[in-house]
Amino acid sequence: MDSEPPGLRIKPLFGDGDGDKIPDIELMEVRTLGIFAVWWDKRFEWESRANFILKTLYKVREDCIKNLGMSDPKNVRLGFYLNVYIHDSDLYYSGSTKKDDLFPDKWYAMVKDNRMGLPYMTLPWQDTDGDLVRHEGFHVFQNEWYRKRTKQWHELSWYIEASASWYAADRANQKESVTSYERVHFITANPHLAIWHTEHNKKIGDQDEKELNQRQYALECYLFFLCEVCNVPKNIITDIFKIKDKVNPAEYLFRMIGSHNLREFFTYWAACNTDDFSYLSNVQKKFIDIQRWNSKKSVLNQLVFSWSSRNLKRGDSNEDIIFHPTEKLMPRGWSYNVLELKNDYGGKGKYEFKLEGDAFGSEGAPSYFSGRVLIKKNWSSYRERRGNTEHVPFIMSGGIEGRASIVADLGDLIYVIITSVPEYFTSNQTYNYRLTFSKKEI
C-alpha cells in the first residue's frame, strides 16, 4: 500500500459560489493527506477539523487495506484524490447555525458517487467526531464491493451500515466509546422487525419514523455482541467484503458462524437486550437512557404482552394462560418478541412454559423458533438496587416446539423472549406461534 500514491489529481465537483455550476476553487480551502483531500468554504475556520479528519481517515485506510484486505476506492485507480467536504448541515440544523456555505443544502454525513462516478464524502462541521469519521471512512473501503451489487441493495444496506458503525465503535477510544451505541434502543423499541428492516426494505403499512427506519445503525450492538460476548472472530464481520459472488449478509453470518450457534447467540443477545443491554457499560447505558427519552413514544412496542400474577383466579394456581401475538407485532425473520410476567402476588411459584410455533411463515418459508426466560430477581427501577438476573433457555424440539420451567420468588420480574430464526433471510413475512404458561405456588 502506498501511503500517498504518486500523481493524484485534485478535482472538486462541488463548491459553486456564483451559480455557474462550476466549483470556485478560489473560494475554498483544501488540505491533503494520503488519498484524501478535505475541502471547506474559506469563510470558516475549519483547518483543525480538516486535519483531524485527514489523520483519522489515514488510519482507517491503513487499517482497512493492511489488516482487513479491503480495496482503495476507484478514485485512486483513476488518479484522483477522494474529496471530503466539510459543510453546514442544514438537514438537521436548519435555521440554527447561520453558517450557509458553498455546498448543496440537505447534506449530512454520507459517501456517494459524483457525476463522474467517483465516490466522495460529506461531513457536517457540527458532528465531526471520531465515530462519525471512522463510520464514513469505512464506507469508502466498502464502496468497491457494494457499488457492484446495487440490485441487492435492500438485502445489503442494513449490514453495510451496521458493520460501519461496528467498525467505528470497535476502533473508538474510551471517551468516544461512551456514545458509540446511541441508537441501540431502536432495537428494543420494535424487536419484532427483521434485522434487515430499513426505510426501503419494510412491510407495507410500517410506520415511517426514524426509530424504525434507522435500526440498521443500531445493529452495531449485534455485531459487537457476537464478537465480544460470543467470541466470534472479528474477521468474520469484515471478510464478507472480500467475497466476489452474490451474498446475503444474514445468510453469510448463518453459514460462517453455524446455524445452531447463531440461533443460540441471537436468542442470548435478545435476552441481554431485554436485560437493560447487560453487555454494555453503565456509562453507555446512561447515555442510551437520554436518547431513549428523546424518542417518539408512539413507536414503542417493546412488549407484546404484560401480565401480573394478580390476574390468576382465586384458588386456581394451575390455570393455563394462552398467548398469541397480534399480526402487527408477530415476529418476522430474525427478530423477537418479549412477554413480561410480574410475579407480584401469591408468593413463590413454579412457572411452566410451552411454545408451539406454526410450521411455516405467512409466505410459506419454514419456521424456526428459539426461546429464553429471563428472571430479574427482586427487580427495581433503580439499577443499583436490582438483584441478579437468571437466564433459562427453552429446550427446543425441531425448532417448532419448546418447553421451559423456572421458579420465581415474590417480587421477581420475568421476561419470556421468543425468537424467530428461520433458515430464510429475506422478506417481511411473519412467523406465528402460541405460548402457554401456568404458575403453581410452592
GROMACS .gro file of C-alpha atoms in nm:
model
  442
    1MET     CA    1   0.000   0.000   0.000
    2ASP     CA    2   0.138   0.340  -0.100
    3SER     CA    3   0.082   0.582   0.187
    4GLU     CA    4   0.032   0.851  -0.075
    5PRO     CA    5   0.000   0.714  -0.430
    6PRO     CA    6   0.202   0.936  -0.669
    7GLY     CA    7   0.040   1.178  -0.910
    8LEU     CA    8  -0.308   1.205  -0.760
    9ARG     CA    9  -0.503   1.499  -0.905
   10ILE     CA   10  -0.732   1.739  -0.722
   11LYS     CA   11  -1.071   1.783  -0.886
   12PRO     CA   12  -1.365   1.909  -0.676
   13LEU     CA   13  -1.713   1.889  -0.826
   14PHE     CA   14  -1.890   2.092  -0.556
   15GLY     CA   15  -1.841   2.445  -0.426
   16ASP     CA   16  -2.018   2.667  -0.679
   17GLY     CA   17  -2.030   3.020  -0.536
   18ASP     CA   18  -2.158   3.220  -0.834
   19GLY     CA   19  -2.427   2.995  -0.981
   20ASP     CA   20  -2.242   2.885  -1.297
   21LYS     CA   21  -2.233   2.520  -1.180
   22ILE     CA   22  -1.852   2.524  -1.178
   23PRO     CA   23  -1.664   2.482  -0.847
   24ASP     CA   24  -1.494   2.805  -0.740
   25ILE     CA   25  -1.163   2.677  -0.606
   26GLU     CA   26  -1.054   3.027  -0.504
   27LEU     CA   27  -1.343   3.036  -0.254
   28MET     CA   28  -1.238   2.712  -0.086
   29GLU     CA   29  -0.954   2.579   0.126
   30VAL     CA   30  -0.813   2.229   0.076
   31ARG     CA   31  -0.570   2.005   0.264
   32THR     CA   32  -0.450   1.660   0.157
   33LEU     CA   33  -0.310   1.350   0.324
   34GLY     CA   34  -0.278   1.005   0.170
   35ILE     CA   35  -0.560   0.963  -0.081
   36PHE     CA   36  -0.791   1.221   0.079
   37ALA     CA   37  -0.849   1.589   0.001
   38VAL     CA   38  -1.059   1.780   0.255
   39TRP     CA   39  -1.241   2.093   0.131
   40TRP     CA   40  -1.427   2.370   0.310
   41ASP     CA   41  -1.561   2.720   0.248
   42LYS     CA   42  -1.270   2.954   0.327
   43ARG     CA   43  -1.502   3.193   0.512
   44PHE     CA   44  -1.489   2.946   0.802
   45GLU     CA   45  -1.204   2.830   1.023
   46TRP     CA   46  -1.220   2.455   0.974
   47GLU     CA   47  -0.848   2.379   0.940
   48SER     CA   48  -0.821   2.200   1.275
   49ARG     CA   49  -1.127   1.991   1.184
   50ALA     CA   50  -0.978   1.916   0.844
   51ASN     CA   51  -0.653   1.793   0.999
   52PHE     CA   52  -0.842   1.574   1.245
   53ILE     CA   53  -1.048   1.425   0.960
   54LEU     CA   54  -0.738   1.361   0.746
   55LYS     CA   55  -0.546   1.189   1.026
   56THR     CA   56  -0.847   0.974   1.118
   57LEU     CA   57  -0.916   0.872   0.758
   58TYR     CA   58  -0.546   0.797   0.702
   59LYS     CA   59  -0.558   0.547   0.991
   60VAL     CA   60  -0.883   0.395   0.862
   61ARG     CA   61  -0.730   0.341   0.518
   62GLU     CA   62  -0.415   0.185   0.660
   63ASP     CA   63  -0.623  -0.049   0.877
   64CYS     CA   64  -0.871  -0.147   0.605
   65ILE     CA   65  -0.607  -0.224   0.343
   66LYS     CA   66  -0.325  -0.373   0.552
   67ASN     CA   67  -0.528  -0.558   0.814
   68LEU     CA   68  -0.868  -0.624   0.657
   69GLY     CA   69  -0.768  -0.686   0.294
   70MET     CA   70  -1.008  -0.427   0.153
   71SER     CA   71  -0.951  -0.214  -0.158
   72ASP     CA   72  -0.894   0.152  -0.233
   73PRO     CA   73  -1.186   0.333  -0.398
   74LYS     CA   74  -1.173   0.369  -0.777
   75ASN     CA   75  -1.060   0.733  -0.740
   76VAL     CA   76  -0.707   0.611  -0.670
   77ARG     CA   77  -0.701   0.377  -0.969
   78LEU     CA   78  -0.810   0.665  -1.193
   79GLY     CA   79  -0.560   0.907  -1.040
   80PHE     CA   80  -0.782   1.131  -0.825
   81TYR     CA   81  -0.798   1.218  -0.458
   82LEU     CA   82  -1.115   1.122  -0.278
   83ASN     CA   83  -1.280   1.452  -0.190
   84VAL     CA   84  -1.420   1.516   0.157
   85TYR     CA   85  -1.637   1.824   0.205
   86ILE     CA   86  -1.686   1.988   0.546
   87HIS     CA   87  -2.023   2.158   0.521
   88ASP     CA   88  -2.303   2.323   0.713
   89SER     CA   89  -2.565   2.058   0.787
   90ASP     CA   90  -2.892   2.238   0.719
   91LEU     CA   91  -3.058   1.896   0.706
   92TYR     CA   92  -3.061   1.857   1.085
   93TYR     CA   93  -2.969   2.207   1.200
   94SER     CA   94  -3.183   2.418   0.965
   95GLY     CA   95  -3.216   2.780   1.071
   96SER     CA   96  -2.988   2.747   1.372
   97THR     CA   97  -2.628   2.767   1.251
   98LYS     CA   98  -2.626   3.087   1.041
   99LYS     CA   99  -2.331   2.936   0.853
  100ASP     CA  100  -2.462   2.890   0.499
  101ASP     CA  101  -2.178   2.774   0.275
  102LEU     CA  102  -2.090   2.693  -0.087
  103PHE     CA  103  -2.215   2.337  -0.076
  104PRO     CA  104  -2.557   2.187  -0.153
  105ASP     CA  105  -2.836   2.200   0.102
  106LYS     CA  106  -2.964   1.886   0.276
  107TRP     CA  107  -2.624   1.722   0.309
  108TYR     CA  108  -2.534   1.539   0.626
  109ALA     CA  109  -2.276   1.259   0.653
  110MET     CA  110  -2.250   1.025   0.357
  111VAL     CA  111  -2.038   0.859   0.091
  112LYS     CA  112  -2.191   0.888  -0.255
  113ASP     CA  113  -2.081   0.891  -0.619
  114ASN     CA  114  -2.041   1.220  -0.807
  115ARG     CA  115  -2.133   1.273  -1.172
  116MET     CA  116  -1.802   1.118  -1.278
  117GLY     CA  117  -1.895   0.801  -1.091
  118LEU     CA  118  -1.630   0.862  -0.824
  119PRO     CA  119  -1.713   0.838  -0.453
  120TYR     CA  120  -1.688   1.144  -0.233
  121MET     CA  121  -1.762   1.208   0.135
  122THR     CA  122  -1.953   1.480   0.315
  123LEU     CA  123  -1.916   1.558   0.685
  124PRO     CA  124  -2.102   1.826   0.883
  125TRP     CA  125  -1.882   2.063   1.078
  126GLN     CA  126  -2.120   2.019   1.372
  127ASP     CA  127  -2.051   1.646   1.422
  128THR     CA  128  -1.701   1.567   1.305
  129ASP     CA  129  -1.619   1.328   1.589
  130GLY     CA  130  -1.406   1.018   1.553
  131ASP     CA  131  -1.702   0.778   1.546
  132LEU     CA  132  -1.865   0.952   1.252
  133VAL     CA  133  -1.542   0.992   1.054
  134ARG     CA  134  -1.449   0.625   1.101
  135HIS     CA  135  -1.802   0.516   1.004
  136GLU     CA  136  -1.795   0.713   0.679
  137GLY     CA  137  -1.432   0.619   0.623
  138PHE     CA  138  -1.521   0.250   0.640
  139HIS     CA  139  -1.789   0.313   0.375
  140VAL     CA  140  -1.512   0.437   0.144
  141PHE     CA  141  -1.345   0.096   0.155
  142GLN     CA  142  -1.676  -0.091   0.128
  143ASN     CA  143  -1.755   0.116  -0.181
  144GLU     CA  144  -1.589  -0.101  -0.445
  145TRP     CA  145  -1.777  -0.402  -0.305
  146TYR     CA  146  -2.128  -0.264  -0.275
  147ARG     CA  147  -2.126  -0.049  -0.590
  148LYS     CA  148  -2.126  -0.376  -0.789
  149ARG     CA  149  -2.432  -0.501  -0.602
  150THR     CA  150  -2.687  -0.220  -0.639
  151LYS     CA  151  -2.961  -0.467  -0.733
  152GLN     CA  152  -2.912  -0.631  -0.393
  153TRP     CA  153  -2.921  -0.304  -0.202
  154HIS     CA  154  -3.230  -0.388   0.005
  155GLU     CA  155  -3.062  -0.706   0.134
  156LEU     CA  156  -2.725  -0.542   0.191
  157SER     CA  157  -2.790  -0.194   0.328
  158TRP     CA  158  -2.855  -0.299   0.689
  159TYR     CA  159  -2.521  -0.479   0.706
  160ILE     CA  160  -2.329  -0.205   0.526
  161GLU     CA  161  -2.443   0.045   0.791
  162ALA     CA  162  -2.426  -0.192   1.090
  163SER     CA  163  -2.072  -0.305   1.006
  164ALA     CA  164  -1.953   0.054   0.951
  165SER     CA  165  -2.093   0.155   1.291
  166TRP     CA  166  -1.942  -0.158   1.448
  167TYR     CA  167  -1.603  -0.076   1.295
  168ALA     CA  168  -1.619   0.283   1.420
  169ALA     CA  169  -1.708   0.168   1.773
  170ASP     CA  170  -1.450  -0.112   1.772
  171ARG     CA  171  -1.171   0.138   1.697
  172ALA     CA  172  -1.301   0.404   1.938
  173ASN     CA  173  -1.103   0.532   2.233
  174GLN     CA  174  -1.250   0.518   2.584
  175LYS     CA  175  -1.403   0.866   2.564
  176GLU     CA  176  -1.557   0.809   2.220
  177SER     CA  177  -1.699   0.470   2.316
  178VAL     CA  178  -1.950   0.630   2.557
  179THR     CA  179  -2.164   0.746   2.264
  180SER     CA  180  -2.089   0.458   2.027
  181TYR     CA  181  -2.418   0.276   2.083
  182GLU     CA  182  -2.652   0.575   2.096
  183ARG     CA  183  -2.925   0.414   1.884
  184VAL     CA  184  -2.947   0.067   2.039
  185HIS     CA  185  -3.282   0.147   2.199
  186PHE     CA  186  -3.425   0.140   1.845
  187ILE     CA  187  -3.383  -0.239   1.859
  188THR     CA  188  -3.576  -0.291   2.182
  189ALA     CA  189  -3.842  -0.040   2.076
  190ASN     CA  190  -3.955  -0.271   1.795
  191PRO     CA  191  -3.783  -0.609   1.833
  192HIS     CA  192  -4.041  -0.781   1.608
  193LEU     CA  193  -3.886  -0.621   1.299
  194ALA     CA  194  -3.644  -0.827   1.089
  195ILE     CA  195  -3.277  -0.741   1.128
  196TRP     CA  196  -3.274  -0.639   0.760
  197HIS     CA  197  -3.557  -0.388   0.811
  198THR     CA  198  -3.470  -0.044   0.669
  199GLU     CA  199  -3.657   0.255   0.533
  200HIS     CA  200  -3.656   0.095   0.187
  201ASN     CA  201  -3.694  -0.267   0.294
  202LYS     CA  202  -4.002  -0.275   0.510
  203LYS     CA  203  -4.355  -0.408   0.513
  204ILE     CA  204  -4.639  -0.211   0.361
  205GLY     CA  205  -4.808  -0.031   0.648
  206ASP     CA  206  -4.498   0.000   0.868
  207GLN     CA  207  -4.469   0.345   1.023
  208ASP     CA  208  -4.234   0.591   0.855
  209GLU     CA  209  -4.036   0.702   1.160
  210LYS     CA  210  -3.662   0.724   1.227
  211GLU     CA  211  -3.697   0.485   1.523
  212LEU     CA  212  -3.788   0.219   1.265
  213ASN     CA  213  -3.600   0.343   0.960
  214GLN     CA  214  -3.260   0.380   1.129
  215ARG     CA  215  -3.242   0.046   1.310
  216GLN     CA  216  -2.959  -0.066   1.082
  217TYR     CA  217  -2.719   0.171   1.260
  218ALA     CA  218  -2.821   0.027   1.597
  219LEU     CA  219  -2.733  -0.325   1.486
  220GLU     CA  220  -2.369  -0.247   1.555
  221CYS     CA  221  -2.456  -0.381   1.901
  222TYR     CA  222  -2.546  -0.719   1.749
  223LEU     CA  223  -2.208  -0.748   1.577
  224PHE     CA  224  -2.037  -0.625   1.896
  225PHE     CA  225  -2.221  -0.892   2.098
  226LEU     CA  226  -2.122  -1.168   1.855
  227CYS     CA  227  -1.755  -1.074   1.880
  228GLU     CA  228  -1.714  -0.964   2.241
  229VAL     CA  229  -1.960  -1.195   2.420
  230CYS     CA  230  -1.987  -1.497   2.189
  231ASN     CA  231  -1.621  -1.490   2.075
  232VAL     CA  232  -1.696  -1.482   1.703
  233PRO     CA  233  -1.368  -1.381   1.529
  234LYS     CA  234  -1.382  -1.018   1.419
  235ASN     CA  235  -1.255  -1.101   1.073
  236ILE     CA  236  -1.585  -1.280   1.002
  237ILE     CA  237  -1.760  -0.942   1.023
  238THR     CA  238  -1.534  -0.787   0.759
  239ASP     CA  239  -1.439  -1.085   0.539
  240ILE     CA  240  -1.775  -1.058   0.362
  241PHE     CA  241  -1.631  -0.759   0.176
  242LYS     CA  242  -1.379  -0.986   0.005
  243ILE     CA  243  -1.649  -1.212  -0.144
  244LYS     CA  244  -1.687  -1.165  -0.518
  245ASP     CA  245  -2.006  -1.366  -0.564
  246LYS     CA  246  -2.359  -1.263  -0.471
  247VAL     CA  247  -2.406  -1.283  -0.094
  248ASN     CA  248  -2.681  -1.218   0.160
  249PRO     CA  249  -2.526  -1.087   0.486
  250ALA     CA  250  -2.777  -1.256   0.718
  251GLU     CA  251  -2.717  -1.588   0.546
  252TYR     CA  252  -2.342  -1.527   0.540
  253LEU     CA  253  -2.336  -1.500   0.922
  254PHE     CA  254  -2.558  -1.808   0.947
  255ARG     CA  255  -2.314  -2.017   0.738
  256MET     CA  256  -1.990  -1.879   0.882
  257ILE     CA  257  -2.088  -1.897   1.249
  258GLY     CA  258  -2.304  -2.208   1.216
  259SER     CA  259  -2.680  -2.248   1.228
  260HIS     CA  260  -2.703  -2.382   1.583
  261ASN     CA  261  -2.451  -2.135   1.722
  262LEU     CA  262  -2.601  -1.827   1.559
  263ARG     CA  263  -2.953  -1.916   1.668
  264GLU     CA  264  -2.832  -1.956   2.026
  265PHE     CA  265  -2.628  -1.635   2.007
  266PHE     CA  266  -2.919  -1.437   1.861
  267THR     CA  267  -3.155  -1.555   2.135
  268TYR     CA  268  -2.896  -1.480   2.403
  269TRP     CA  269  -2.846  -1.132   2.252
  270ALA     CA  270  -3.223  -1.070   2.255
  271ALA     CA  271  -3.236  -1.167   2.623
  272CYS     CA  272  -2.940  -0.944   2.711
  273ASN     CA  273  -3.103  -0.654   2.525
  274THR     CA  274  -3.410  -0.712   2.740
  275ASP     CA  275  -3.186  -0.719   3.046
  276ASP     CA  276  -3.104  -0.350   3.006
  277PHE     CA  277  -2.827  -0.415   2.748
  278SER     CA  278  -2.627  -0.608   3.005
  279TYR     CA  279  -2.324  -0.631   2.774
  280LEU     CA  280  -2.272  -0.251   2.771
  281SER     CA  281  -2.112  -0.037   3.042
  282ASN     CA  282  -2.314   0.167   3.291
  283VAL     CA  283  -2.183   0.489   3.136
  284GLN     CA  284  -2.305   0.377   2.794
  285LYS     CA  285  -2.643   0.280   2.939
  286LYS     CA  286  -2.690   0.622   3.096
  287PHE     CA  287  -2.621   0.786   2.760
  288ILE     CA  288  -2.871   0.549   2.596
  289ASP     CA  289  -3.131   0.648   2.858
  290ILE     CA  290  -3.103   1.010   2.743
  291GLN     CA  291  -3.150   0.909   2.378
  292ARG     CA  292  -3.446   0.690   2.472
  293TRP     CA  293  -3.628   0.979   2.639
  294ASN     CA  294  -3.593   1.178   2.317
  295SER     CA  295  -3.756   0.904   2.107
  296LYS     CA  296  -4.116   0.907   1.995
  297LYS     CA  297  -4.336   0.716   2.236
  298SER     CA  298  -4.585   0.637   1.958
  299VAL     CA  299  -4.346   0.386   1.801
  300LEU     CA  300  -4.259   0.190   2.115
  301ASN     CA  301  -4.358  -0.177   2.101
  302GLN     CA  302  -4.113  -0.334   2.345
  303LEU     CA  303  -4.367  -0.582   2.483
  304VAL     CA  304  -4.623  -0.797   2.307
  305PHE     CA  305  -4.782  -0.899   2.637
  306SER     CA  306  -4.776  -0.789   3.001
  307TRP     CA  307  -4.929  -0.998   3.279
  308SER     CA  308  -4.946  -0.998   3.658
  309SER     CA  309  -4.992  -1.297   3.887
  310ARG     CA  310  -5.274  -1.091   4.039
  311ASN     CA  311  -5.475  -1.195   3.731
  312LEU     CA  312  -5.489  -1.558   3.843
  313LYS     CA  313  -5.827  -1.682   3.959
  314ARG     CA  314  -5.853  -1.731   4.333
  315GLY     CA  315  -5.779  -2.087   4.436
  316ASP     CA  316  -5.666  -2.187   4.085
  317SER     CA  317  -5.290  -2.154   4.063
  318ASN     CA  318  -5.267  -2.408   3.777
  319GLU     CA  319  -5.469  -2.202   3.532
  320ASP     CA  320  -5.328  -2.214   3.176
  321ILE     CA  321  -5.277  -1.875   3.014
  322ILE     CA  322  -5.255  -1.887   2.635
  323PHE     CA  323  -5.097  -1.608   2.434
  324HIS     CA  324  -5.097  -1.543   2.057
  325PRO     CA  325  -4.914  -1.238   1.916
  326THR     CA  326  -5.120  -0.990   1.718
  327GLU     CA  327  -5.048  -0.975   1.347
  328LYS     CA  328  -4.894  -0.629   1.385
  329LEU     CA  329  -4.633  -0.747   1.639
  330MET     CA  330  -4.582  -1.103   1.517
  331PRO     CA  331  -4.208  -1.172   1.477
  332ARG     CA  332  -4.053  -1.159   1.132
  333GLY     CA  333  -3.735  -1.328   1.017
  334TRP     CA  334  -3.451  -1.296   1.268
  335SER     CA  335  -3.645  -1.091   1.517
  336TYR     CA  336  -3.805  -1.149   1.855
  337ASN     CA  337  -4.099  -1.088   2.089
  338VAL     CA  338  -4.080  -1.007   2.460
  339LEU     CA  339  -4.351  -1.102   2.712
  340GLU     CA  340  -4.348  -0.960   3.065
  341LEU     CA  341  -4.479  -1.155   3.365
  342LYS     CA  342  -4.488  -0.993   3.709
  343ASN     CA  343  -4.474  -1.234   3.998
  344ASP     CA  344  -4.615  -0.970   4.231
  345TYR     CA  345  -4.888  -1.170   4.404
  346GLY     CA  346  -4.935  -1.514   4.557
  347GLY     CA  347  -4.580  -1.577   4.667
  348LYS     CA  348  -4.315  -1.810   4.529
  349GLY     CA  349  -4.418  -2.021   4.232
  350LYS     CA  350  -4.309  -2.258   3.959
  351TYR     CA  351  -4.380  -2.136   3.607
  352GLU     CA  352  -4.416  -2.381   3.318
  353PHE     CA  353  -4.391  -2.259   2.958
  354LYS     CA  354  -4.482  -2.435   2.635
  355LEU     CA  355  -4.402  -2.284   2.295
  356GLU     CA  356  -4.581  -2.408   1.983
  357GLY     CA  357  -4.488  -2.246   1.655
  358ASP     CA  358  -4.655  -2.263   1.317
  359ALA     CA  359  -4.458  -2.482   1.077
  360PHE     CA  360  -4.446  -2.213   0.808
  361GLY     CA  361  -4.435  -1.836   0.788
  362SER     CA  362  -4.707  -1.623   0.634
  363GLU     CA  363  -4.545  -1.656   0.289
  364GLY     CA  364  -4.451  -2.022   0.317
  365ALA     CA  365  -4.094  -2.020   0.449
  366PRO     CA  366  -4.020  -2.296   0.704
  367SER     CA  367  -4.031  -2.158   1.059
  368TYR     CA  368  -3.772  -2.199   1.330
  369PHE     CA  369  -3.809  -2.069   1.684
  370SER     CA  370  -3.598  -2.046   1.995
  371GLY     CA  371  -3.667  -1.904   2.339
  372ARG     CA  372  -3.522  -1.795   2.668
  373VAL     CA  373  -3.668  -1.697   3.005
  374LEU     CA  374  -3.513  -1.408   3.193
  375ILE     CA  375  -3.574  -1.380   3.569
  376LYS     CA  376  -3.487  -1.045   3.723
  377LYS     CA  377  -3.456  -1.113   4.093
  378ASN     CA  378  -3.608  -0.854   4.326
  379TRP     CA  379  -3.648  -0.615   4.038
  380SER     CA  380  -3.624  -0.239   4.095
  381SER     CA  381  -3.647   0.059   3.862
  382TYR     CA  382  -3.315   0.171   4.013
  383ARG     CA  383  -3.020  -0.013   3.855
  384GLU     CA  384  -2.811  -0.006   4.170
  385ARG     CA  385  -3.084  -0.181   4.373
  386ARG     CA  386  -3.151  -0.470   4.138
  387GLY     CA  387  -3.074  -0.829   4.218
  388ASN     CA  388  -2.913  -1.083   3.989
  389THR     CA  389  -3.060  -1.189   3.657
  390GLU     CA  390  -3.102  -1.556   3.565
  391HIS     CA  391  -3.130  -1.699   3.212
  392VAL     CA  392  -3.313  -2.024   3.137
  393PRO     CA  393  -3.313  -2.145   2.773
  394PHE     CA  394  -3.611  -2.325   2.622
  395ILE     CA  395  -3.548  -2.689   2.538
  396MET     CA  396  -3.650  -2.695   2.173
  397SER     CA  397  -3.771  -2.981   1.955
  398GLY     CA  398  -3.729  -2.937   1.581
  399GLY     CA  399  -3.731  -2.560   1.602
  400ILE     CA  400  -4.110  -2.554   1.637
  401GLU     CA  401  -4.191  -2.667   1.991
  402GLY     CA  402  -4.015  -2.588   2.315
  403ARG     CA  403  -4.052  -2.602   2.691
  404ALA     CA  404  -3.903  -2.423   2.990
  405SER     CA  405  -3.969  -2.407   3.363
  406ILE     CA  406  -3.848  -2.168   3.630
  407VAL     CA  407  -3.901  -2.085   3.996
  408ALA     CA  408  -3.978  -1.722   4.080
  409ASP     CA  409  -3.989  -1.552   4.418
  410LEU     CA  410  -4.237  -1.283   4.509
  411GLY     CA  411  -4.119  -0.957   4.356
  412ASP     CA  412  -3.935  -1.118   4.064
  413LEU     CA  413  -3.991  -0.987   3.713
  414ILE     CA  414  -3.999  -1.249   3.437
  415TYR     CA  415  -3.941  -1.191   3.068
  416VAL     CA  416  -4.006  -1.456   2.804
  417ILE     CA  417  -3.813  -1.398   2.483
  418ILE     CA  418  -3.934  -1.579   2.171
  419THR     CA  419  -3.701  -1.554   1.870
  420SER     CA  420  -3.784  -1.627   1.508
  421VAL     CA  421  -3.464  -1.758   1.348
  422PRO     CA  422  -3.557  -1.938   1.023
  423GLU     CA  423  -3.318  -2.054   0.756
  424TYR     CA  424  -3.465  -1.785   0.534
  425PHE     CA  425  -3.303  -1.445   0.502
  426THR     CA  426  -3.531  -1.212   0.313
  427SER     CA  427  -3.889  -1.075   0.305
  428ASN     CA  428  -4.102  -0.934   0.584
  429GLN     CA  429  -4.324  -1.235   0.632
  430THR     CA  430  -4.435  -1.317   0.986
  431TYR     CA  431  -4.397  -1.635   1.191
  432ASN     CA  432  -4.685  -1.716   1.425
  433TYR     CA  433  -4.671  -1.913   1.750
  434ARG     CA  434  -4.863  -1.986   2.067
  435LEU     CA  435  -4.722  -1.965   2.419
  436THR     CA  436  -4.899  -2.142   2.706
  437PHE     CA  437  -4.787  -2.087   3.064
  438SER     CA  438  -4.904  -2.154   3.418
  439LYS     CA  439  -4.796  -2.079   3.772
  440LYS     CA  440  -4.805  -2.334   4.052
  441GLU     CA  441  -4.749  -2.196   4.400
  442ILE     CA  442  -4.485  -2.375   4.606
   0.00000   0.00000   0.00000
